[in-house]
Coordinates of C-alpha atoms (C1' of nucleotides) in Angstrom, one line a residue:
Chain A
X18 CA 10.4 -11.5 -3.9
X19 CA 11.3 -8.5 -6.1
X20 CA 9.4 -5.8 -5.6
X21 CA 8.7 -2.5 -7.4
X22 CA 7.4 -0.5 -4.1
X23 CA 9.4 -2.3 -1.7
X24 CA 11.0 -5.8 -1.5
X25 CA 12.4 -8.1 1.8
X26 CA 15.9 -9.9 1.5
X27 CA 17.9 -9.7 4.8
X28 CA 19.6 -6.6 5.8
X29 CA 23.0 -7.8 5.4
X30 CA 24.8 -5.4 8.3
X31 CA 28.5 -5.3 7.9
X32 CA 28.9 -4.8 12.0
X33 CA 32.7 -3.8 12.4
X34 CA 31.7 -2.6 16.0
X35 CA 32.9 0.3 17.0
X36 CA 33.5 1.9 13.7
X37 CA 30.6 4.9 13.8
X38 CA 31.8 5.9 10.6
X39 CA 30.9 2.6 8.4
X40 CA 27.7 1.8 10.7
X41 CA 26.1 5.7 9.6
X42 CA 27.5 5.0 5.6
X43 CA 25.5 1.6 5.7
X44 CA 22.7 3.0 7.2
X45 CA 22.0 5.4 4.6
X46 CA 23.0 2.9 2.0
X47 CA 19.6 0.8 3.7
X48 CA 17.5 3.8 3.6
X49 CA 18.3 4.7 0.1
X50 CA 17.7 1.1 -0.9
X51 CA 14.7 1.3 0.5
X52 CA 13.7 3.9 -1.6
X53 CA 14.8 2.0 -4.6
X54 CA 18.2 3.1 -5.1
X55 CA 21.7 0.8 -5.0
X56 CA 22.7 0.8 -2.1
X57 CA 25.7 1.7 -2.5
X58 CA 25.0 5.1 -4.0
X59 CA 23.7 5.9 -0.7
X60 CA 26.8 4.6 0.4
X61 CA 29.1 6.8 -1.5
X62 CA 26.7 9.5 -1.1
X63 CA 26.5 8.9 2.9
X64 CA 30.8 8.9 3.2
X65 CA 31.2 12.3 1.3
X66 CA 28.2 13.9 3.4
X67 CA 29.2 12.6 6.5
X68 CA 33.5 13.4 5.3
X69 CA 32.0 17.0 4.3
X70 CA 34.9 17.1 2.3
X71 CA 36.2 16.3 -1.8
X72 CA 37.6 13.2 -1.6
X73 CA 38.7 11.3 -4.3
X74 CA 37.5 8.0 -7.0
X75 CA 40.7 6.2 -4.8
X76 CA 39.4 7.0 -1.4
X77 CA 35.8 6.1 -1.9
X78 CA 37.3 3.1 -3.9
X79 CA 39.7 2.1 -0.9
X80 CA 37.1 2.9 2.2
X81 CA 34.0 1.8 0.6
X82 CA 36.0 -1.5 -0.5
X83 CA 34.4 -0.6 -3.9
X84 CA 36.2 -1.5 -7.8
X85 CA 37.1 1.0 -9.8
X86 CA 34.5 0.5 -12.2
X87 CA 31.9 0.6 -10.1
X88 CA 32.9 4.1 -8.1
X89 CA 33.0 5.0 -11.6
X90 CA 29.2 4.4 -12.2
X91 CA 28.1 5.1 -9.0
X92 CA 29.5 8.6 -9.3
X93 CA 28.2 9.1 -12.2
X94 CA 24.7 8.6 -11.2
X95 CA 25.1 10.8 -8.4
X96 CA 26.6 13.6 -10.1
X97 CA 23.2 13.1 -13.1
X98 CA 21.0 13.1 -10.2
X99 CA 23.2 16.1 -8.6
X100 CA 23.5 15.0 -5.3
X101 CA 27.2 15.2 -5.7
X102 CA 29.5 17.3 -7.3
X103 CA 32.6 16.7 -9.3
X104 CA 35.4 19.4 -8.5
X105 CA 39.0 19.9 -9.8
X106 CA 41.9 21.0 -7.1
X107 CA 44.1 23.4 -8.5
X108 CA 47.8 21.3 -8.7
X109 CA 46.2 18.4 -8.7
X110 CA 45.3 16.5 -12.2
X111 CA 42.3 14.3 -10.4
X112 CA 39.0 14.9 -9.4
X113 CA 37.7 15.0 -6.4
X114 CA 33.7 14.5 -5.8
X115 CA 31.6 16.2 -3.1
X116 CA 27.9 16.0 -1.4
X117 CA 25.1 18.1 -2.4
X118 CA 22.7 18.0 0.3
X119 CA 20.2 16.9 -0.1
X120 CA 19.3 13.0 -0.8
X121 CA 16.0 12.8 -0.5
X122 CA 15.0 15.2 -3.0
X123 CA 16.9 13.7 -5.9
X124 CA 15.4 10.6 -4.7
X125 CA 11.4 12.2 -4.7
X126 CA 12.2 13.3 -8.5
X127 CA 13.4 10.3 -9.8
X128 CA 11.0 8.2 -8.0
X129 CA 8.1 10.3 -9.2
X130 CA 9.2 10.0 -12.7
X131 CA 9.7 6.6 -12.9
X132 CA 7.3 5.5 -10.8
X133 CA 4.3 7.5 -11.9
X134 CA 5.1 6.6 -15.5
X135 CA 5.1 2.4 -14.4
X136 CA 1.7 2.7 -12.0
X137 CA -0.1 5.0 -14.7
X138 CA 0.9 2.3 -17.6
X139 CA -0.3 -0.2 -15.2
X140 CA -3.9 2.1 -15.1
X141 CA -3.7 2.3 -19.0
X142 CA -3.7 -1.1 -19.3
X143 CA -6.6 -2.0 -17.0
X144 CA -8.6 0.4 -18.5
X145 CA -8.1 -1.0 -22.1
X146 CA -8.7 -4.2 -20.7
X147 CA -12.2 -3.2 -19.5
X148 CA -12.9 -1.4 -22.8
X149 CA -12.5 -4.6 -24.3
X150 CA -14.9 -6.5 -22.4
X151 CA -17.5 -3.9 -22.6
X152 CA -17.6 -4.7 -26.5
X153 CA -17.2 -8.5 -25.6
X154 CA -20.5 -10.1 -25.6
X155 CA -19.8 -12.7 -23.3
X156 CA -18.3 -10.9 -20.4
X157 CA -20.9 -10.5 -17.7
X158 CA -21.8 -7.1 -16.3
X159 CA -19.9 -8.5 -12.9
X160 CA -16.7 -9.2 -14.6
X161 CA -16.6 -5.9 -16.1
X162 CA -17.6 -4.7 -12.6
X163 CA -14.7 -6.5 -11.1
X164 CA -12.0 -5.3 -13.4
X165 CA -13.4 -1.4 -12.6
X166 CA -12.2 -2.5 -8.9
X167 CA -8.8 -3.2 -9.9
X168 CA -8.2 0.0 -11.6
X169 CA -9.2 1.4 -8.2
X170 CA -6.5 -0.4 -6.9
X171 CA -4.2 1.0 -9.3
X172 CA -5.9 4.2 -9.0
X173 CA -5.5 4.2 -4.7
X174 CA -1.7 2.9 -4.7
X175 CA -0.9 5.7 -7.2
X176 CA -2.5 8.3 -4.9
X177 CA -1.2 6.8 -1.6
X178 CA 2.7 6.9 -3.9
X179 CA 1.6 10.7 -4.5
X180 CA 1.2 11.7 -0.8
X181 CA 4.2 9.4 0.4
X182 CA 5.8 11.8 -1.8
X183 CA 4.5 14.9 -0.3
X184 CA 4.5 14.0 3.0
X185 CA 8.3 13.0 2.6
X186 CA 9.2 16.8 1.1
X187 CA 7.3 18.2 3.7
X188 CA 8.9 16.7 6.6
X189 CA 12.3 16.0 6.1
X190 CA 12.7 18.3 3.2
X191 CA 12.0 21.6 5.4
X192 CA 14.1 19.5 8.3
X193 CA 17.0 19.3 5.6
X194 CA 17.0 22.7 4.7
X195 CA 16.5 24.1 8.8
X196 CA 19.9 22.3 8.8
X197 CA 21.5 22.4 5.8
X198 CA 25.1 23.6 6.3
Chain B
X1 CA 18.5 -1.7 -8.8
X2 CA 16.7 -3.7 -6.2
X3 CA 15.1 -1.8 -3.9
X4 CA 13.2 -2.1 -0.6
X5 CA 10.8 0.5 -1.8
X6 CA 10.7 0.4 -5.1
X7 CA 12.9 -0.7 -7.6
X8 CA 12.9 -0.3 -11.2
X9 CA 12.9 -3.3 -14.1
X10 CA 11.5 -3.5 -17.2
X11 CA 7.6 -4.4 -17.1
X12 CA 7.4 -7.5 -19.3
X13 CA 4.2 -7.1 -20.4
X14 CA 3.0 -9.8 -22.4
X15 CA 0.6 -8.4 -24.9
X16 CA -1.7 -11.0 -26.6
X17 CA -4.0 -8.5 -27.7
X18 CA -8.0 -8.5 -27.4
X19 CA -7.2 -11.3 -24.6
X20 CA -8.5 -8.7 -21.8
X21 CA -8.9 -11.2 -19.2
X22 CA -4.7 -11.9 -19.3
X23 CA -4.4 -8.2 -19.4
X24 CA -6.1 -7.2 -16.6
X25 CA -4.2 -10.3 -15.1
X26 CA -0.8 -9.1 -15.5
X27 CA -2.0 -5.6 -14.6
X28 CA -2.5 -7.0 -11.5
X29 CA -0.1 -9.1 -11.2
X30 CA 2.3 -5.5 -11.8
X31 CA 0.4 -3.1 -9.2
X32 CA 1.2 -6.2 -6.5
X33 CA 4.6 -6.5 -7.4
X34 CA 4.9 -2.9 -7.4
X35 CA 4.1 -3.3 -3.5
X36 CA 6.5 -5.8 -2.8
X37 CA 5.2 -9.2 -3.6
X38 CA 5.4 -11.8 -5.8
X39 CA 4.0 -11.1 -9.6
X40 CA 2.5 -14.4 -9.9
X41 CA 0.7 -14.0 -6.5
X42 CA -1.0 -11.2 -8.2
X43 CA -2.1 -12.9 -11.4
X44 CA -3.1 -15.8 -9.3
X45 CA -5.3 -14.0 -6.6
X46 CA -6.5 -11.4 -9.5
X47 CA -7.4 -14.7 -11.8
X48 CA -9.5 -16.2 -9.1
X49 CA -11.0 -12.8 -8.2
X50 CA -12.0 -12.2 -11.8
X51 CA -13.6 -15.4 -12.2
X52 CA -15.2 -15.3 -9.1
X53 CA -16.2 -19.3 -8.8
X54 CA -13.8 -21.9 -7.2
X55 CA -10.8 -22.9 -9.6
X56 CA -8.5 -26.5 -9.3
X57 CA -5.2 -25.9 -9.2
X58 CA -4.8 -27.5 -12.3
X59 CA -6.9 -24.5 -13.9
X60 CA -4.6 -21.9 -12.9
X61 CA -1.7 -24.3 -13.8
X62 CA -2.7 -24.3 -17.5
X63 CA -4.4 -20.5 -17.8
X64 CA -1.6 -18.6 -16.1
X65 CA 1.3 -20.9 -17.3
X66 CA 2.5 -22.1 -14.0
X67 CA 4.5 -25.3 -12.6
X68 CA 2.6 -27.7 -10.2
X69 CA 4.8 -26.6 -7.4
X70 CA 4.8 -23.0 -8.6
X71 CA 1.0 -23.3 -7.6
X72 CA 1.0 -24.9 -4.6
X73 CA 3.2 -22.0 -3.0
X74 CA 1.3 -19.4 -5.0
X75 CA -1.9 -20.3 -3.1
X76 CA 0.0 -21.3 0.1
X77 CA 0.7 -18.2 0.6
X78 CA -2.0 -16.7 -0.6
X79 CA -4.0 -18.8 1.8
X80 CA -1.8 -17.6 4.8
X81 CA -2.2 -14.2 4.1
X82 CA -6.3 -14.9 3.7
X83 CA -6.7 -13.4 0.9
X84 CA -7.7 -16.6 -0.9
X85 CA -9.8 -19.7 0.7
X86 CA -9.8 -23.5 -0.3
X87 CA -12.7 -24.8 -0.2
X88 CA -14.3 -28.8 -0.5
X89 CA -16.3 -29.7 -3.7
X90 CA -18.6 -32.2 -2.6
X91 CA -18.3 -35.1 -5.4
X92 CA -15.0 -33.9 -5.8
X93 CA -11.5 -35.1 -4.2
X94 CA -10.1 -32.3 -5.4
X95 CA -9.6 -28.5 -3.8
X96 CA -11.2 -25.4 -5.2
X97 CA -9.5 -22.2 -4.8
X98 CA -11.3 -18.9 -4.5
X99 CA -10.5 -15.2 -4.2
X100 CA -11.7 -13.1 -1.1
X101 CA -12.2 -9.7 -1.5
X102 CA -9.6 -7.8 -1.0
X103 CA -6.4 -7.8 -1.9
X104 CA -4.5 -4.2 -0.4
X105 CA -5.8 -5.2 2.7
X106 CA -3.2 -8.1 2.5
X107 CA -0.9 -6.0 1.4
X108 CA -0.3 -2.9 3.8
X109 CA -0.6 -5.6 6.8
X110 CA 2.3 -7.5 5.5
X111 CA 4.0 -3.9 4.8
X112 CA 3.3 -2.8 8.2
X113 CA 5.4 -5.3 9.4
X114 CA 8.3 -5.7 7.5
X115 CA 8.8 -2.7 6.4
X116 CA 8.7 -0.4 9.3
X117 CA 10.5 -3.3 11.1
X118 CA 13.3 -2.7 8.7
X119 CA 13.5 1.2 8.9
X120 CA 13.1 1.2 12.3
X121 CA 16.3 -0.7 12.4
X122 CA 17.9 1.6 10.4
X123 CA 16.9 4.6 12.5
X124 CA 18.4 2.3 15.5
X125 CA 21.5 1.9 13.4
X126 CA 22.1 5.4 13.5
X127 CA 21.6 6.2 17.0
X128 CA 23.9 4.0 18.1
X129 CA 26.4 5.4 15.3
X130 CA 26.0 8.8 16.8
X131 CA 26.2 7.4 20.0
X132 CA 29.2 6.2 19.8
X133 CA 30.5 9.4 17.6
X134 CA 29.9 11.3 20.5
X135 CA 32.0 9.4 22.7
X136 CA 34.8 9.6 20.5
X137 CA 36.9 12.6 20.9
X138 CA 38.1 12.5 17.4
X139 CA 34.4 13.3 16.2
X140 CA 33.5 16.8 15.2
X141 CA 30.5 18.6 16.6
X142 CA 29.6 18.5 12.6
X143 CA 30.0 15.4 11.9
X144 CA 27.7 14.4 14.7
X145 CA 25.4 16.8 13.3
X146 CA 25.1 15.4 10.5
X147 CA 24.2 11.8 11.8
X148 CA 21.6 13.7 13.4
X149 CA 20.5 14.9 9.7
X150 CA 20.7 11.2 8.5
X151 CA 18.7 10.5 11.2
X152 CA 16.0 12.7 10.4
X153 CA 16.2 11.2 6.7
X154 CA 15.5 7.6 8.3
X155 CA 12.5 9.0 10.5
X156 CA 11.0 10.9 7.9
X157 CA 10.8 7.8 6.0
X158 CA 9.4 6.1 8.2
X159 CA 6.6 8.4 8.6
X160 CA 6.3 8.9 5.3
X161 CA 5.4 5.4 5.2
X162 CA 2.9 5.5 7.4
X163 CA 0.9 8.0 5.8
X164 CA 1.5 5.9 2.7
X165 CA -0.1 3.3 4.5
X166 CA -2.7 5.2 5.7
X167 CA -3.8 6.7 2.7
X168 CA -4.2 3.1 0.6
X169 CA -6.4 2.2 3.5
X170 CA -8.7 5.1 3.7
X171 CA -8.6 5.6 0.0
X172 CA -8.8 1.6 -1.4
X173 CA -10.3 0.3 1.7
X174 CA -13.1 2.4 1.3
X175 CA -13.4 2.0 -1.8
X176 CA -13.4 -1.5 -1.9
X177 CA -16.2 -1.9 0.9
X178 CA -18.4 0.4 -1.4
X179 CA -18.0 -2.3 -4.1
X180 CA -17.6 -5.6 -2.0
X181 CA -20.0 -8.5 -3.9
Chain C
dC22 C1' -3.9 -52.8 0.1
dA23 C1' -2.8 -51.5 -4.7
dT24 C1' -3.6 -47.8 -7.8
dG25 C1' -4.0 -43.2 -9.2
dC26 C1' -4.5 -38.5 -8.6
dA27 C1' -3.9 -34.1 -5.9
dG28 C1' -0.9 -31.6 -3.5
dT29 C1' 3.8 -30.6 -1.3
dT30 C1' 8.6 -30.3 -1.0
dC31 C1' 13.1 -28.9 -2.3
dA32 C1' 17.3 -29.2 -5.0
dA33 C1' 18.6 -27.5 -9.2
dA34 C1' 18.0 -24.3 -13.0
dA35 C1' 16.7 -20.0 -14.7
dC36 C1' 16.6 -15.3 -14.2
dG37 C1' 17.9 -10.5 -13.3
dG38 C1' 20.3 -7.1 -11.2
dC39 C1' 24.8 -5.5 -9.4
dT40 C1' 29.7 -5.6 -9.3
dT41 C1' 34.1 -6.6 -11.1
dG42 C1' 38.2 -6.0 -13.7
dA43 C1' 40.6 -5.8 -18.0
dA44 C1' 40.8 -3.1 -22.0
dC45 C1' 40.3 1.2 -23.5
dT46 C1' 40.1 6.5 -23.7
dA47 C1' 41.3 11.0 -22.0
dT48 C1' 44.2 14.1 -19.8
dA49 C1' 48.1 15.9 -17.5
dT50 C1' 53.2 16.1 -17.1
dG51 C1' 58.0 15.9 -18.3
Chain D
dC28 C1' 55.4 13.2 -28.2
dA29 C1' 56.0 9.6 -24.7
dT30 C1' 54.6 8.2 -20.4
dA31 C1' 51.8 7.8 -16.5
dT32 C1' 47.8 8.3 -14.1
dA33 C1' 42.7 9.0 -13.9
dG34 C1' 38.5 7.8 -15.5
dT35 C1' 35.1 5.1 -18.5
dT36 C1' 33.0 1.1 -20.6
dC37 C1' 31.0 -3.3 -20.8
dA38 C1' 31.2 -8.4 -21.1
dA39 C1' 31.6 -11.8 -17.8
dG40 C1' 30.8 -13.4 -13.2
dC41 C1' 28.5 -13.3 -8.9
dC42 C1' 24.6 -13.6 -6.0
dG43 C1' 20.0 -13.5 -4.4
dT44 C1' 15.3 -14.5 -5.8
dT45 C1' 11.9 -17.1 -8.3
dT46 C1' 10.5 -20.9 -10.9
dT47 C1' 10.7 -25.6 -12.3
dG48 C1' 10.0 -30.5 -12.1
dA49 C1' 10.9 -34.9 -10.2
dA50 C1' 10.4 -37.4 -6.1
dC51 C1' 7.5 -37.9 -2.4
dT52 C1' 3.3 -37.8 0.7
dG53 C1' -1.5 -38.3 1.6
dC54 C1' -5.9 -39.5 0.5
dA55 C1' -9.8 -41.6 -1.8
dT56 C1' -11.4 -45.4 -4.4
dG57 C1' -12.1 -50.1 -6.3

DNA sequence: CATGCAGTTCAAAACGGCTTGAACTATATG
DNA sequence: CATATAGTTCAAGCCGTTTTGAACTGCATG
């Protein structure tokens, strides 16, 4: 399965017992995933949180077992979203990146951009849908009955997305900002 | 992007305009896999809902442009999750599919167990990273606090999605009930 | 019990998203 | 300005998921 809202596939768990460090970045990486994000971003983003520290493209490249390319991307995403932050060390001719706290906000505005603009299309097109069969003479009164159902549907999962939403700024938002270093 | 919540792709709408049965189809078909699940097992279930009669498989073969076998497993698992029944035409050696009322039901069961299954490992994933992080002297006191933060991110997730849950249940299932045929 | 049709299974193909890595650009340094 | 190193881009490859279709099973019928 795919999934826009949220899809299965195994949770492929690197263990490497022992290492605290690795098993907390992955973690995140899940979570993040689960809120429809790569999974490494939350990776990347996870390391420099948890490193509290600017550490640079080569170090995320070397302990996140990551190609140059890619820490390349993935920064870049962060840094648009600004979740992490690109700094220059004086004497030194690279950049180094750092976290922003905090995660889950980026990730409630981008989700509720993108998301609200994919269920609302979805409600646009069920309601053109029904518009057509009111002027089609052959569609009974209980078709056009049933396809009023299904923009409910539409209409509940995009309500139930907005207080997801809500409920996640509420509770860990304040929780990130009671801790935020 | 994959995504275990919800992940992002292109919606392929195919147009074929003034055809609103197809439309409100694929709607469908795009609000189910929005919550995780197969496309196709939207169009199928919404197909048979919209109908409301008992189809053959070969039906839904030719309307919704489906293999054989890509039917079968449609309505297998369609049929395990009970949202769709087979039933006997007498006269007929062939099996009849029809929709049952109603579809999110389905839906936020399945949810409820996969996905707080998976977060719930997650949160597990980082206790035991902080565990051990405490037992190794080389951890800071910050550094364990902020596996406690990433922590908190995990859990608020977790509740987030049960109020998401909650919400489609009070707020469709209702709904649906009102309208059941 | 042979025939034909409905339905199932599953290996292979198609598909789509993510990552890689080589070529390229930009920037600092001597 | 030449060289080296850092960072970016993007086509190609990889990998997991979904779909296909051919072989197979089961069942009803003559």
């Amino acid at each position: 399965m795919k999934g826009y809202l949220w899809a299965p596939s195994a949770a492929t768990q690197v263990k490497e017992p022992g290492n605290w460090e690795s098993m907390a970045v992955d973690a995140v990486g899940n979570v993040i995933e689960f809120w429809g994000f790569k999974r490494n971003q939350g990776r990347v983003w996870a390391f420099l949180y948890l490193r509290d520290e600017a550490l640079s493209a080569a170090e995320l490249e070397r302990d996140l077992d990551l190609s140059k390319g890619g820490v390349s991307m993935l920064i870049r995403d962060l840094e648009r979203w600004g979740v992490v932050l690109r700094v220059r060390m004086q004497g030194d001719s690279s950049w180094r990146y750092r976290a922003e706290t905090d995660l889950l906000q980026m990730a409630r505005r981008v989700i509720e951009e993108r998301e609200f603009a994919f269920i609302s299309r979805i409600r646009t097109d069920l309601v053109e849908a029904r518009k057509l069969a009111e002027q089609d003479p052959s569609a009974t009164k209980a078709k056009i009955d049933r396809i009023r159902r299904m923009e409910l549907l539409a209409e509940a999962t995009e309500k139930a997305l907005a207080v997801f939403l809500k409920t996640s700024r509420f509770d860990v938002g304040a929780m990130f900002e009671l801790f935020r270093t």
